mmCIF file of C-alpha atoms in Angstrom:
data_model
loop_
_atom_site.group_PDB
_atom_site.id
_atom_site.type_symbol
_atom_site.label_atom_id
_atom_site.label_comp_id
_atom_site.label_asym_id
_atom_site.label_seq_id
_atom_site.Cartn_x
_atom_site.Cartn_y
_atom_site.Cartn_z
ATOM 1 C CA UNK A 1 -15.034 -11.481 3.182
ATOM 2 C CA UNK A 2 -11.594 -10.393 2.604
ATOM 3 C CA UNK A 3 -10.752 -6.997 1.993
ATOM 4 C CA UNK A 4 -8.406 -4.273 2.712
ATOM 5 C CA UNK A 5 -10.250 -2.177 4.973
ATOM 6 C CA UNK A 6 -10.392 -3.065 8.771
ATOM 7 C CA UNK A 7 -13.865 -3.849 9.491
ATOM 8 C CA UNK A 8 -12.992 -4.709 13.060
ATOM 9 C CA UNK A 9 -14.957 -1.228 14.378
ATOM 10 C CA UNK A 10 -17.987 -3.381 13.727
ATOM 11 C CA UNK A 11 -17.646 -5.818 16.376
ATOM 12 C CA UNK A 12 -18.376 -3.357 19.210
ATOM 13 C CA UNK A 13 -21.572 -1.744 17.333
ATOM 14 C CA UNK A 14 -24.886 -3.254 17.958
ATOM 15 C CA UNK A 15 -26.633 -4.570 14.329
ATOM 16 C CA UNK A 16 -30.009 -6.282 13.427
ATOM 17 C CA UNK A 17 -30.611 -9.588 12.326
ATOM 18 C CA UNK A 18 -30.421 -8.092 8.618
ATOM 19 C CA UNK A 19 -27.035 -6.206 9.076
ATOM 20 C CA UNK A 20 -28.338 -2.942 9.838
ATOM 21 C CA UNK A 21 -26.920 -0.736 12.508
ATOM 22 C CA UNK A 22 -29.467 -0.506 15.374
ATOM 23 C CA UNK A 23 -28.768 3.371 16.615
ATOM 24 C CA UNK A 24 -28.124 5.821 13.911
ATOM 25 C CA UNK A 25 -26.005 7.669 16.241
ATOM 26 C CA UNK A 26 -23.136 5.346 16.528
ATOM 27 C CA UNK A 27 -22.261 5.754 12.950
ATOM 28 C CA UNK A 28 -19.443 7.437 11.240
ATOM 29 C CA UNK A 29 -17.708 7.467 8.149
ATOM 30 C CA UNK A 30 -15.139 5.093 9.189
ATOM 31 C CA UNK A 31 -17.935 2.673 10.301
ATOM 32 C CA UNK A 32 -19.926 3.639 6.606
ATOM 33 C CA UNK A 33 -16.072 2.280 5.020
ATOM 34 C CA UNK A 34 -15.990 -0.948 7.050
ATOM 35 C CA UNK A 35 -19.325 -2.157 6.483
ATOM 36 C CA UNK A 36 -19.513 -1.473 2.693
ATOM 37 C CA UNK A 37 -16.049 -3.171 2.920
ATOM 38 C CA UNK A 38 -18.039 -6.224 4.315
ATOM 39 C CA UNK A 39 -20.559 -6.130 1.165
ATOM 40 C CA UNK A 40 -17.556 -5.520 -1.436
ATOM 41 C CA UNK A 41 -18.308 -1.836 -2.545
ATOM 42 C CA UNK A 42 -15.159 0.233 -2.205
ATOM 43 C CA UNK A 43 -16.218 3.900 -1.741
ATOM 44 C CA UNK A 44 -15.642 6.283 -4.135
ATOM 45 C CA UNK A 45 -16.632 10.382 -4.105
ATOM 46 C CA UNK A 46 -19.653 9.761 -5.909
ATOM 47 C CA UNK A 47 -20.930 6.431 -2.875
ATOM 48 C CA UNK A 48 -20.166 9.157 -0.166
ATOM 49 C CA UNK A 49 -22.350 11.960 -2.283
ATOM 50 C CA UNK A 50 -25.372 9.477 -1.783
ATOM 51 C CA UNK A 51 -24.136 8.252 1.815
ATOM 52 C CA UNK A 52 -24.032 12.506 2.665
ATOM 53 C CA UNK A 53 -26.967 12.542 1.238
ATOM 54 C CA UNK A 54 -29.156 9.762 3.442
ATOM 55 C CA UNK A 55 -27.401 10.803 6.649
ATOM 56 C CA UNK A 56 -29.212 14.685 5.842
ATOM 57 C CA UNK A 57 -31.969 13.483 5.041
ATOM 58 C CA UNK A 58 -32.112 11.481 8.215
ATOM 59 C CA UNK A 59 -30.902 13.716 10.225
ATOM 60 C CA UNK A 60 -33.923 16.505 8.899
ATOM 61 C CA UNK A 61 -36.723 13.943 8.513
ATOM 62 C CA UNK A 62 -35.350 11.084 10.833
ATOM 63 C CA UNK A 63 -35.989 8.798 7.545
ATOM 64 C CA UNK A 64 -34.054 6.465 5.392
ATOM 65 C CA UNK A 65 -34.738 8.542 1.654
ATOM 66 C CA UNK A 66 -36.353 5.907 -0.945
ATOM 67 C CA UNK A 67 -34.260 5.869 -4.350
ATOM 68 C CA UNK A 68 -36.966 8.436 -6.161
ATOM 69 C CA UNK A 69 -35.671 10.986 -3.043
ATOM 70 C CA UNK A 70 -32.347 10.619 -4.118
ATOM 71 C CA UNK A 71 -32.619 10.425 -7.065
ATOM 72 C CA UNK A 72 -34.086 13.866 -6.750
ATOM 73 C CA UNK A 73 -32.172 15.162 -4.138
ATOM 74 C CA UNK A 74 -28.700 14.064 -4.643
ATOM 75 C CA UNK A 75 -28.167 14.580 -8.349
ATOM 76 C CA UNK A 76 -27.533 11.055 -9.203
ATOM 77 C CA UNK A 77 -29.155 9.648 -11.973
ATOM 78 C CA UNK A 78 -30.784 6.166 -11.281
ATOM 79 C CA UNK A 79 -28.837 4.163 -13.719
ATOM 80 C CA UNK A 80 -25.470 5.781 -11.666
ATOM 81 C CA UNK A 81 -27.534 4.571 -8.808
ATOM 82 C CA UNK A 82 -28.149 1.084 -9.349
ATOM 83 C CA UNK A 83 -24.139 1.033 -10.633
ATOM 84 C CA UNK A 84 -23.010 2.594 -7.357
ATOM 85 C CA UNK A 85 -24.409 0.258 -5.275
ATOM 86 C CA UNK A 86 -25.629 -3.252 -7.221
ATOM 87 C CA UNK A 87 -28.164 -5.826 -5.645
ATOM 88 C CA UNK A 88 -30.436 -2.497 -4.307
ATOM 89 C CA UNK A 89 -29.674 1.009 -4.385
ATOM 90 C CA UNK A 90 -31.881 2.071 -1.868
ATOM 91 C CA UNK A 91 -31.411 -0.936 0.798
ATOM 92 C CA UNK A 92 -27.348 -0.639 0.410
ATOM 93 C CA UNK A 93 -27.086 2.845 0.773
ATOM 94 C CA UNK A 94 -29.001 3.160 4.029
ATOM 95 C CA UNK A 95 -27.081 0.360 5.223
ATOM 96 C CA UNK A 96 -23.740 2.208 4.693
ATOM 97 C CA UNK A 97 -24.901 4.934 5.899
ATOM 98 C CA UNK A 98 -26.011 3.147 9.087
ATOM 99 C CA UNK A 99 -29.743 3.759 8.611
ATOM 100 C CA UNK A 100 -32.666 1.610 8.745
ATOM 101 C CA UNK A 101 -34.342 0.592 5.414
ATOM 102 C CA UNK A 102 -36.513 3.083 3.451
ATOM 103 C CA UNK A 103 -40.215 2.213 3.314
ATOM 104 C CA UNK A 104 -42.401 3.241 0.456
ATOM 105 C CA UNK A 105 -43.691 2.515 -2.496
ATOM 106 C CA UNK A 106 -41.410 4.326 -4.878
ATOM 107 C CA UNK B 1 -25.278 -7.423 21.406
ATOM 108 C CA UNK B 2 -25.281 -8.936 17.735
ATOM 109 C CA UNK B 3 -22.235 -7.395 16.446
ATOM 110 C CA UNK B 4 -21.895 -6.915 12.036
ATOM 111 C CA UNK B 5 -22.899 -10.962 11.559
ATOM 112 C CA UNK B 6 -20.209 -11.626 8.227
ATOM 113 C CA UNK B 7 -21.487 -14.651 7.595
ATOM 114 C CA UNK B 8 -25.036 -13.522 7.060
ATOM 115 C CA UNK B 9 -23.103 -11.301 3.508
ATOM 116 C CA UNK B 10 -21.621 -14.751 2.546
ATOM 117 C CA UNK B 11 -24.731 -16.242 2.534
ATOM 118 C CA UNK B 12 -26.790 -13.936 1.001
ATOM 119 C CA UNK B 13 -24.310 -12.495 -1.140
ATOM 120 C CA UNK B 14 -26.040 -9.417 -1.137
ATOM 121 C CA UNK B 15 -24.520 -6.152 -2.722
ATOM 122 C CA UNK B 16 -21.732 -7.978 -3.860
ATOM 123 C CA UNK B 17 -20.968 -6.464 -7.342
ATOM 124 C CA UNK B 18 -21.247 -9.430 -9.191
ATOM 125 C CA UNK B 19 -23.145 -11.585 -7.435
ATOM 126 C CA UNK B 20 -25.419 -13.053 -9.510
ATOM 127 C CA UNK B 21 -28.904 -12.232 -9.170
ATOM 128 C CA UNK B 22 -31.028 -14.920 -7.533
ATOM 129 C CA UNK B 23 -34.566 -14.117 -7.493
ATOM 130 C CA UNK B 24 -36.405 -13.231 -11.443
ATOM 131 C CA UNK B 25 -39.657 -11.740 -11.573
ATOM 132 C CA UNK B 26 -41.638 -11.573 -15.120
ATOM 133 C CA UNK B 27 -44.720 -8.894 -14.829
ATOM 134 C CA UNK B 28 -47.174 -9.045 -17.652
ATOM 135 C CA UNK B 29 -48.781 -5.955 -18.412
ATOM 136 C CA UNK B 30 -52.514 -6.491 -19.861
ATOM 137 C CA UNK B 31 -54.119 -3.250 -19.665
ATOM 138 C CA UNK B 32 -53.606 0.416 -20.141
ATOM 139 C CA UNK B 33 -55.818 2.498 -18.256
ATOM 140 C CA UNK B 34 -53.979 4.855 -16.060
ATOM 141 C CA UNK B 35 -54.706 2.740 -13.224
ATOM 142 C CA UNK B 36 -53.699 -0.219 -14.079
ATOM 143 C CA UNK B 37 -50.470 1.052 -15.509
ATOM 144 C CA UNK B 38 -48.903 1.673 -12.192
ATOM 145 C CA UNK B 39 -49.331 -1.892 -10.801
ATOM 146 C CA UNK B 40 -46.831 -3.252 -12.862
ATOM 147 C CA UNK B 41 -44.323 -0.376 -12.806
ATOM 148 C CA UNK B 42 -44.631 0.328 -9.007
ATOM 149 C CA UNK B 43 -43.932 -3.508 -8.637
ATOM 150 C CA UNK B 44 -41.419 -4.188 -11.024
ATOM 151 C CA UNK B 45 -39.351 -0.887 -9.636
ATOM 152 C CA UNK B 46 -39.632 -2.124 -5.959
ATOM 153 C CA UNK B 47 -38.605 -5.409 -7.399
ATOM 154 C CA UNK B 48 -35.508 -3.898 -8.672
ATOM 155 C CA UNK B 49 -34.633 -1.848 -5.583
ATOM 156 C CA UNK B 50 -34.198 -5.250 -3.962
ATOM 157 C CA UNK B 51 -31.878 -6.473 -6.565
ATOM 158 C CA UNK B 52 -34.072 -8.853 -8.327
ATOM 159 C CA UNK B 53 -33.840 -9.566 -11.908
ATOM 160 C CA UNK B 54 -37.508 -8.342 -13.662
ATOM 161 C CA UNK B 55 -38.504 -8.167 -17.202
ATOM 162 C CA UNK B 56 -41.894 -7.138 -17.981
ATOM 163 C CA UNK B 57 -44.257 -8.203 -20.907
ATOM 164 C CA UNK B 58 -46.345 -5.283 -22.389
ATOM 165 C CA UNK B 59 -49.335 -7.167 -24.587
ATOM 166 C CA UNK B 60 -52.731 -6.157 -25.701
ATOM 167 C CA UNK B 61 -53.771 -2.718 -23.988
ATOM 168 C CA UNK B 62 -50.788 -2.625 -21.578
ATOM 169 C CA UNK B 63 -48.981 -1.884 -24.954
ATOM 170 C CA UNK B 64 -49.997 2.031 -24.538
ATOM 171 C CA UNK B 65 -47.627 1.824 -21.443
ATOM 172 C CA UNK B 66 -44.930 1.947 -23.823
ATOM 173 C CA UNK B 67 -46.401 3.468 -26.977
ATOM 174 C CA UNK B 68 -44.673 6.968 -27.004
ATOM 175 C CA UNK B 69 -48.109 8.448 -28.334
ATOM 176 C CA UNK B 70 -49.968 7.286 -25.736
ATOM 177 C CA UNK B 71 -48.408 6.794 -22.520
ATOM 178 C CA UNK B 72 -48.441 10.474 -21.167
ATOM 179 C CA UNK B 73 -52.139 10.202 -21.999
ATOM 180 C CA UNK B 74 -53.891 7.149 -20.035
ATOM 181 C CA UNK B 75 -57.170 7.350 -19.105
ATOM 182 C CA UNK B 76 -59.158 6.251 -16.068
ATOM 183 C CA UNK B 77 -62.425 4.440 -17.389
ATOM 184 C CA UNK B 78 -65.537 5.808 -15.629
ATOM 185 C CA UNK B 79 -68.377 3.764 -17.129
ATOM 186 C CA UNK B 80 -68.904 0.823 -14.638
ATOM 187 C CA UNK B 81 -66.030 1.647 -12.928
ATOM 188 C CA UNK B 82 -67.712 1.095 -9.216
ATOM 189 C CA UNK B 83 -63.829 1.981 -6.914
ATOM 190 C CA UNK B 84 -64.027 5.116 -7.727
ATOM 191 C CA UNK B 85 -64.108 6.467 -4.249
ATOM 192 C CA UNK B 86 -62.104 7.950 -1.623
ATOM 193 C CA UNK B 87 -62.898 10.901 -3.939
ATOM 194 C CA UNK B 88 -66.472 10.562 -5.033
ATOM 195 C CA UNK B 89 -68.527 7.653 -6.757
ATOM 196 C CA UNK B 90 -69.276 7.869 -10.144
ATOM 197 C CA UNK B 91 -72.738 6.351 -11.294
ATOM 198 C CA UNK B 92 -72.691 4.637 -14.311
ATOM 199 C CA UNK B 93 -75.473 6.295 -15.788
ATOM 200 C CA UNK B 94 -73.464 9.469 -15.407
ATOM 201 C CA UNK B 95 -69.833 7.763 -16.286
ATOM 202 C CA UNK B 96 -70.339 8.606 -20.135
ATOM 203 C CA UNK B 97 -71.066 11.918 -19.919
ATOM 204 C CA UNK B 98 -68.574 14.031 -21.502
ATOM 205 C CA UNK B 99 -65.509 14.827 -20.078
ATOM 206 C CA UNK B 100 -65.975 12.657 -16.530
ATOM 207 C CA UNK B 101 -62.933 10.337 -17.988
ATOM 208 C CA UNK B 102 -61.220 13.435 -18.191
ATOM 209 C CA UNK B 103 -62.089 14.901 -14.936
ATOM 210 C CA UNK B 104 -61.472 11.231 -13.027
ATOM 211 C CA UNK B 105 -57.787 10.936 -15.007
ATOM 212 C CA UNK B 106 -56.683 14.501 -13.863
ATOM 213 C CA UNK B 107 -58.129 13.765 -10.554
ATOM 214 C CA UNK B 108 -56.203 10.537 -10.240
ATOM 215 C CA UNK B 109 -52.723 12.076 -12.001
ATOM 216 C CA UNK B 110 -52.732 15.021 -9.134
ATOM 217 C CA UNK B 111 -53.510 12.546 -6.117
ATOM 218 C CA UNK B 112 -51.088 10.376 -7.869
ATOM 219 C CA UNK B 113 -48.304 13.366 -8.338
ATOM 220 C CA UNK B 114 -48.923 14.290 -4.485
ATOM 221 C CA UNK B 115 -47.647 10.969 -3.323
ATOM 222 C CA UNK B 116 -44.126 11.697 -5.655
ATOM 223 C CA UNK B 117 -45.084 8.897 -7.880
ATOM 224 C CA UNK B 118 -43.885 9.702 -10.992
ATOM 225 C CA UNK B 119 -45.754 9.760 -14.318
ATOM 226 C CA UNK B 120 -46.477 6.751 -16.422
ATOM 227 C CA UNK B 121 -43.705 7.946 -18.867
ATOM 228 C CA UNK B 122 -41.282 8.786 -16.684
ATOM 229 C CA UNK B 123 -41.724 6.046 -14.688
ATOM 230 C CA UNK B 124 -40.995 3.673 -17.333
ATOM 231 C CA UNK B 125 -37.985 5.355 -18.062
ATOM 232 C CA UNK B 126 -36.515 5.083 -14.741
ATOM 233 C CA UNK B 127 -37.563 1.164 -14.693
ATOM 234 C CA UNK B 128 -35.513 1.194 -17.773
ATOM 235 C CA UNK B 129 -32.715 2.944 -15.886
ATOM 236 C CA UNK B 130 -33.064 0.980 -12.915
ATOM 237 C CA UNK B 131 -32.286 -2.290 -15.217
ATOM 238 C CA UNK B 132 -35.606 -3.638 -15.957
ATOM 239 C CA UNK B 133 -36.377 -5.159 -19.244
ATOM 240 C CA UNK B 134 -39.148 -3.961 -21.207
ATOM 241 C CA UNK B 135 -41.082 -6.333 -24.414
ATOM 242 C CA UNK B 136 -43.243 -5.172 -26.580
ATOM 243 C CA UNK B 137 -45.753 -8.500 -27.497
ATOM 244 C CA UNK B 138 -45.622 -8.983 -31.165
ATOM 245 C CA UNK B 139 -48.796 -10.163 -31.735
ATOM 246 C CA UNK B 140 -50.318 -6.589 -30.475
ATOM 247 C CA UNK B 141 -47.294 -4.713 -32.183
ATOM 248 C CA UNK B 142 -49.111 -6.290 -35.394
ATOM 249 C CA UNK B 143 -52.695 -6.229 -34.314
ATOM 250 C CA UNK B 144 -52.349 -2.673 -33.399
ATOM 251 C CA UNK B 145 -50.973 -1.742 -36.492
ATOM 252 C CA UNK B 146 -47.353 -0.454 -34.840
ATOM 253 C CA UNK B 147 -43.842 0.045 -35.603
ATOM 254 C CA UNK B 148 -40.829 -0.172 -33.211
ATOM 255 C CA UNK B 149 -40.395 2.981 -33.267
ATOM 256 C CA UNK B 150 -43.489 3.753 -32.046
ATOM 257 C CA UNK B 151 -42.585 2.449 -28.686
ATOM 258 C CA UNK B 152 -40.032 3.603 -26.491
ATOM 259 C CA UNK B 153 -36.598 2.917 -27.694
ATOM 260 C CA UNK B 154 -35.508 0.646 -24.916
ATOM 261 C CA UNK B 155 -38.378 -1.665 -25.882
ATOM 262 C CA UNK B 156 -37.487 -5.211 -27.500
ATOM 263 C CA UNK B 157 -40.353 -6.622 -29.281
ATOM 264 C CA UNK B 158 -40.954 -10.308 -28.309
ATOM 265 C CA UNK B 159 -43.123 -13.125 -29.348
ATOM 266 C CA UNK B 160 -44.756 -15.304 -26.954
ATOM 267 C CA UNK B 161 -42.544 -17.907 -26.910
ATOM 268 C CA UNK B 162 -39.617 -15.762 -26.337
ATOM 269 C CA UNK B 163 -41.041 -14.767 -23.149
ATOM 270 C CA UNK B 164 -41.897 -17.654 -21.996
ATOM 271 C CA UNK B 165 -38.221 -18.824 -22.562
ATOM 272 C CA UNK B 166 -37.133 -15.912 -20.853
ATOM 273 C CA UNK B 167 -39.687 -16.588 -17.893
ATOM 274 C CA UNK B 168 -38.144 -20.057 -17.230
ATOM 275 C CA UNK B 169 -37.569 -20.486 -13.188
ATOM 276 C CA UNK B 170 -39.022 -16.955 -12.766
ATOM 277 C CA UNK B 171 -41.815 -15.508 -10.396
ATOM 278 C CA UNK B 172 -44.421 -14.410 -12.215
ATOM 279 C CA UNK B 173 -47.311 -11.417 -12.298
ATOM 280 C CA UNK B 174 -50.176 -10.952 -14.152
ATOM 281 C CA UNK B 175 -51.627 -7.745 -14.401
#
């Protein structure tokens, strides 16, 4: 996809078969800009409030947080949410923020 | 080392804003004790967290999901209800004795509450939030004697046939 941000950083990280990044550790922000880049969300202040908020919660819990834990955690609402990051909240985010999927129920 | 594969977004077209939704799931929602009012929801919110369309059809006793009166107050039946363990069984003999719904639903709600599942109410409001679409069946609405607003707000009251339409191409549940 075209876009204005330069997504090359990617091409020396190591990703899954679905597009996540394999070690947590080689993430930073810039990397969080060029891959939502790649799925067509520009990052605003409130994307990198959630983003902050999965890499914490990863780095206290070593998990990806579900929605309902942001939700409750991060002080976005869920509508905001699902308009933040469109096609799956929870998935997207924890792909930004270089993290594996979050498993659970709710 | 598989490097950020672009061509896997192009074809999926995930998390692209508007990208049109591919996958539709219809869930309809036939009963309204407190356990079977969570299959539904906890589907239809997954559903939603992976970006798939979902409406879900509330008809004969799943209609209490959505009746304000009566959705912070579902029961869990415990005459001839034999799944009643992990926490203890229930005989039916001594299911209808006064107060064991009771006892069984608070049970359930805490167990329920412990696992940071929300309640029925709030749950439906953050299915709502999360963009799924919630009918009332019309038939029920009028069998049960209801109004519109007697359901949550966010609930559009449908006939049959309207679902159905709506259901066309869709994936559906029946619960």
């Amino acid at each position: 996809m075209m876009s204005a941000v330069d997504t090359s950083i990617l091409d020396s990280l190591e990703f899954d078969d679905q597009n996540f990044l394999v070690n947590a550790t080689d993430w930073t922000p810039a990397v969080g800009e060029a891959i939502a880049a790649e799925l067509g969300i520009v990052l605003g202040e409130r994307h990198w409030v959630v983003l902050n908020f999965c890499r914490k919660e990863w780095e206290e819990h070593g998990e990806s947080p579900t929605i309902r834990r942001i939700t409750k955690g991060a002080d976005v609402g869920t509508k905001e949410l699902y308009d933040l990051f469109p096609g799956g909240p929870g998935k997207i985010a924890a792909q930004i923020a270089g993290l594996k999927k979050p498993t659970g129920c709710v | 080392m598989p490097g950020f594969n672009r061509e896997k977004v192009q074809a999926t077209g995930a998390a692209v804003a508007d990208a049109p939704a591919k996958r539709k799931l219809c869930i309809i929602a036939s009963k309204g004790s407190l356990d079977m009012a969570y299959p539904p929801l906890i589907l239809g919110n997954a559903a939603r967290a992976a970006g798939i369309e979902v409406h879900i059809f509330f008809t004969f006793w799943g209609l209490d999901i959505i009746t304000r009166k009566k959705n912070s107050n579902l029961h869990v039946a415990t005459v001839g209800n034999p799944n009643m363990h992990p926490w203890f069984h229930i005989p039916t003999f001594m299911g209808g004795i006064p107060g064991m719904s009771d006892m069984a639903t608070a049970m359930m709600r805490s167990e329920i509450g412990k696992l940071d599942v929300p309640p029925v109410a709030e749950f439906l409001d953050m299915l709502h939030d999360a963009g799924a679409h919630i009918y009332a069946c019309l038939m029920t609405v009028d069998m049960m004697k209801l109004k519109k607003e007697d359901m949550v707000d966010y609930a559009e009251i449908l006939d049959a046939n309207q679902f159905i339409e709506i259901s066309e191409g869709a994936q559906i549940i029946f619960v």
